DNA sequence: ATAATTGCGGTCTAAAAAGGCCGCATTTGT
DNA sequence: ACAAATGCGGCCTTTTTAGACCGCAATTAT
């Protein structure tokens, strides 16, 4: 049921989040504080372990000070 | 718990989907067939009634032949 | 007038996200 | 050497999505 392409895309998305977070020199806990999402959850997102919702994407974008659309800039399958 | 801004953003996203679908002259059922998502669900998405996941966003983008990032082009709160 | 299509809401189950907390090994800083 | 910070995984409960199907009023086409 869980498609392989989905897993791949989730990982790409997670990597993107991680890159941006690190570029801003934020720790998981700092980002966690900024977007009110548990740090362990962000860790899972970055690892592509969870399929986050639209609103969570927006929360991350806000905290990372980036346009939501920018977060989806990746070559998804 | 359900934030007002979330509802607003979900509606904006839904409207965007609807606009693109209509611009392509697709009915809910046609789009449903193209992305393998039940037409009633798409209706709810367009109405901003559900908070869809990342993978669902990608499914819609694929079916609408648009970049995922383009789907998030809106002035979210 | 009749038939077909369309948008949409409701219902149900199973799966998964949300939200939150804890602990710990490793890394980093003092 | 010690203390603090960090990434990360596990666990738990509640809430919600996913996925699928049905029915119907209203619109559109024949």
Coordinates of C-alpha atoms (C1' of nucleotides) in Angstrom, one line a residue:
Chain A
X1 CA 0.0 0.0 0.0
X2 CA 2.9 2.3 0.8
X3 CA 4.3 3.1 -2.6
X4 CA 8.0 3.1 -3.2
X5 CA 7.8 6.5 -5.0
X6 CA 6.0 8.0 -2.0
X7 CA 8.9 6.9 0.3
X8 CA 11.4 8.3 -2.1
X9 CA 9.5 11.6 -2.3
X10 CA 9.1 11.9 1.4
X11 CA 12.9 11.4 1.8
X12 CA 13.5 14.1 -0.8
X13 CA 11.2 16.4 1.0
X14 CA 12.9 15.6 4.3
X15 CA 16.3 16.3 3.0
X16 CA 15.1 19.6 1.7
X17 CA 13.9 20.5 5.2
X18 CA 17.1 19.4 6.7
X19 CA 19.2 21.4 4.3
X20 CA 17.3 24.6 4.9
X21 CA 17.4 24.1 8.6
X22 CA 21.1 23.5 8.7
X23 CA 21.7 26.4 6.3
X24 CA 20.0 28.6 8.9
X25 CA 22.1 26.9 11.6
X26 CA 19.1 25.8 13.6
X27 CA 19.1 22.7 15.8
X28 CA 16.1 20.4 15.8
X29 CA 15.0 21.9 19.1
X30 CA 15.4 25.4 17.9
X31 CA 13.2 24.8 14.9
X32 CA 10.9 22.8 17.1
X33 CA 10.4 25.9 19.2
X34 CA 9.9 28.1 16.2
X35 CA 7.2 26.1 14.7
X36 CA 5.7 24.4 17.7
X37 CA 6.3 20.9 16.4
X38 CA 8.0 18.3 18.6
X39 CA 11.7 17.9 17.7
X40 CA 11.3 14.2 17.4
X41 CA 8.6 14.7 14.9
X42 CA 10.8 17.0 12.9
X43 CA 13.5 14.4 13.0
X44 CA 11.1 11.9 11.5
X45 CA 10.0 14.3 8.9
X46 CA 13.6 14.9 7.8
X47 CA 14.1 11.2 7.7
X48 CA 11.0 10.8 5.5
X49 CA 9.3 8.6 8.0
X50 CA 6.0 10.4 8.1
X51 CA 3.7 11.8 5.5
X52 CA 3.0 15.2 6.9
X53 CA -0.1 17.3 6.2
X54 CA -0.6 20.5 4.4
X55 CA -0.8 22.5 7.5
X56 CA 2.4 21.0 8.9
X57 CA 4.2 22.0 5.7
X58 CA 3.0 25.5 6.2
X59 CA 4.2 25.6 9.8
X60 CA 7.6 24.5 8.7
X61 CA 7.7 27.0 6.0
X62 CA 6.8 29.8 8.4
X63 CA 9.4 28.8 10.9
X64 CA 12.1 28.4 8.2
X65 CA 11.1 31.8 6.7
X66 CA 10.6 30.4 3.3
X67 CA 7.7 30.3 0.9
X68 CA 5.7 27.1 1.1
X69 CA 6.2 26.6 -2.6
X70 CA 9.9 26.8 -2.2
X71 CA 9.7 23.8 0.1
X72 CA 8.3 21.7 -2.7
X73 CA 11.1 22.5 -5.1
X74 CA 12.5 19.1 -5.7
X75 CA 12.5 16.6 -8.4
X76 CA 9.7 14.4 -7.1
X77 CA 8.8 11.2 -9.0
Chain B
X1 CA -7.1 23.1 18.3
X2 CA -8.1 23.6 14.7
X3 CA -6.7 27.0 14.0
X4 CA -8.6 29.6 12.1
X5 CA -5.6 30.3 9.9
X6 CA -5.4 26.7 9.0
X7 CA -9.0 26.6 7.8
X8 CA -8.3 29.8 5.8
X9 CA -5.2 28.3 4.2
X10 CA -6.9 25.0 3.4
X11 CA -9.7 26.9 1.6
X12 CA -7.1 28.9 -0.4
X13 CA -5.4 25.7 -1.4
X14 CA -8.7 24.1 -2.3
X15 CA -9.7 27.0 -4.4
X16 CA -6.4 26.8 -6.2
X17 CA -7.0 23.1 -7.0
X18 CA -10.5 23.9 -8.2
X19 CA -9.3 26.8 -10.4
X20 CA -6.7 24.6 -12.1
X21 CA -9.1 21.7 -12.5
X22 CA -11.7 23.9 -14.1
X23 CA -9.1 25.6 -16.3
X24 CA -8.3 22.1 -17.6
X25 CA -12.0 21.5 -18.0
X26 CA -12.0 18.5 -15.9
X27 CA -14.9 17.3 -13.9
X28 CA -14.4 15.9 -10.4
X29 CA -14.8 12.4 -11.7
X30 CA -12.4 12.9 -14.5
X31 CA -9.7 14.2 -12.1
X32 CA -10.6 11.5 -9.7
X33 CA -9.9 8.9 -12.4
X34 CA -6.6 10.6 -13.3
X35 CA -5.1 10.7 -9.8
X36 CA -6.9 7.7 -8.3
X37 CA -8.6 9.8 -5.5
X38 CA -12.2 9.4 -4.9
X39 CA -14.3 12.3 -6.3
X40 CA -16.0 13.0 -3.0
X41 CA -12.6 13.4 -1.4
X42 CA -11.5 15.9 -4.1
X43 CA -14.7 17.8 -3.5
X44 CA -13.8 18.0 0.2
X45 CA -10.3 19.1 -0.6
X46 CA -11.5 21.9 -2.8
X47 CA -13.9 23.0 -0.1
X48 CA -11.0 23.0 2.4
X49 CA -12.6 20.4 4.5
X50 CA -9.7 18.1 4.9
X51 CA -6.0 18.6 5.6
X52 CA -4.4 16.5 3.0
X53 CA -1.0 14.9 3.2
X54 CA 2.1 15.5 1.2
X55 CA 1.6 12.5 -1.0
X56 CA -1.9 13.5 -1.8
X57 CA -0.6 16.9 -2.9
X58 CA 1.8 15.2 -5.2
X59 CA -0.9 12.9 -6.6
X60 CA -3.0 16.0 -7.5
X61 CA -0.1 17.8 -9.0
X62 CA 0.7 14.9 -11.2
X63 CA -2.8 14.5 -12.4
X64 CA -3.1 18.2 -13.0
X65 CA 0.2 18.2 -14.9
X66 CA 1.6 20.9 -12.7
X67 CA 4.6 21.2 -10.5
X68 CA 3.9 20.5 -6.9
X69 CA 5.5 23.8 -5.9
X70 CA 3.0 25.6 -8.3
X71 CA 0.2 24.2 -6.3
X72 CA 1.4 26.0 -3.2
X73 CA 1.5 29.4 -4.9
X74 CA -0.9 31.3 -2.8
X75 CA -0.8 33.9 -0.1
X76 CA -1.1 31.7 2.9
X77 CA -1.3 33.2 6.3
Chain C
dA1 C1' -39.1 15.5 -21.5
dT2 C1' -35.6 12.3 -20.5
dA3 C1' -31.2 10.7 -19.6
dA4 C1' -26.7 11.6 -18.2
dT5 C1' -23.4 14.1 -15.7
dT6 C1' -21.9 16.7 -12.0
dG7 C1' -20.8 18.5 -7.3
dC8 C1' -21.2 17.3 -2.9
dG9 C1' -22.4 15.5 1.6
dG10 C1' -22.8 11.5 4.5
dT11 C1' -21.2 7.0 6.3
dC12 C1' -18.0 3.3 7.6
dT13 C1' -13.3 0.9 8.6
dA14 C1' -8.5 0.9 8.8
dA15 C1' -4.3 3.2 8.7
dA16 C1' -1.7 7.0 9.9
dA17 C1' -0.7 11.8 11.5
dA18 C1' -0.8 14.8 15.4
dG19 C1' 0.8 15.9 19.7
dG20 C1' 3.5 15.0 23.5
dC21 C1' 6.9 12.9 26.5
dC22 C1' 11.0 10.1 27.7
dG23 C1' 15.7 8.3 27.3
dC24 C1' 20.1 7.8 25.5
dA25 C1' 24.2 7.6 22.7
dT26 C1' 26.9 10.8 20.2
dT27 C1' 28.6 15.3 19.4
dT28 C1' 30.0 19.8 20.8
dG29 C1' 31.5 23.2 24.0
dT30 C1' 33.7 24.7 28.4
Chain D
dA1 C1' 37.2 15.6 32.2
dC2 C1' 32.8 17.4 32.6
dA3 C1' 28.5 19.6 31.1
dA4 C1' 25.4 20.8 27.8
dA5 C1' 23.3 20.3 23.5
dT6 C1' 21.9 17.5 19.7
dG7 C1' 19.8 13.9 16.8
dC8 C1' 16.9 10.4 17.0
dG9 C1' 13.9 6.5 18.1
dG10 C1' 10.4 4.4 20.9
dC11 C1' 5.9 4.8 23.1
dC12 C1' 1.3 6.3 24.0
dT13 C1' -3.4 8.5 23.1
dT14 C1' -6.4 11.2 20.4
dT15 C1' -7.6 12.9 16.2
dT16 C1' -7.8 12.8 11.4
dT17 C1' -6.8 11.2 6.8
dA18 C1' -7.2 7.6 3.4
dG19 C1' -9.9 4.9 0.9
dA20 C1' -14.1 3.3 -0.7
dC21 C1' -19.0 3.4 -1.5
dC22 C1' -23.8 5.4 -1.8
dG23 C1' -27.4 8.7 -2.8
dC24 C1' -29.3 12.8 -4.4
dA25 C1' -30.4 17.6 -5.9
dA26 C1' -29.1 20.4 -9.5
dT27 C1' -27.1 21.2 -13.8
dT28 C1' -26.3 20.0 -18.5
dA29 C1' -26.9 17.4 -22.7
dT30 C1' -29.7 14.8 -25.9

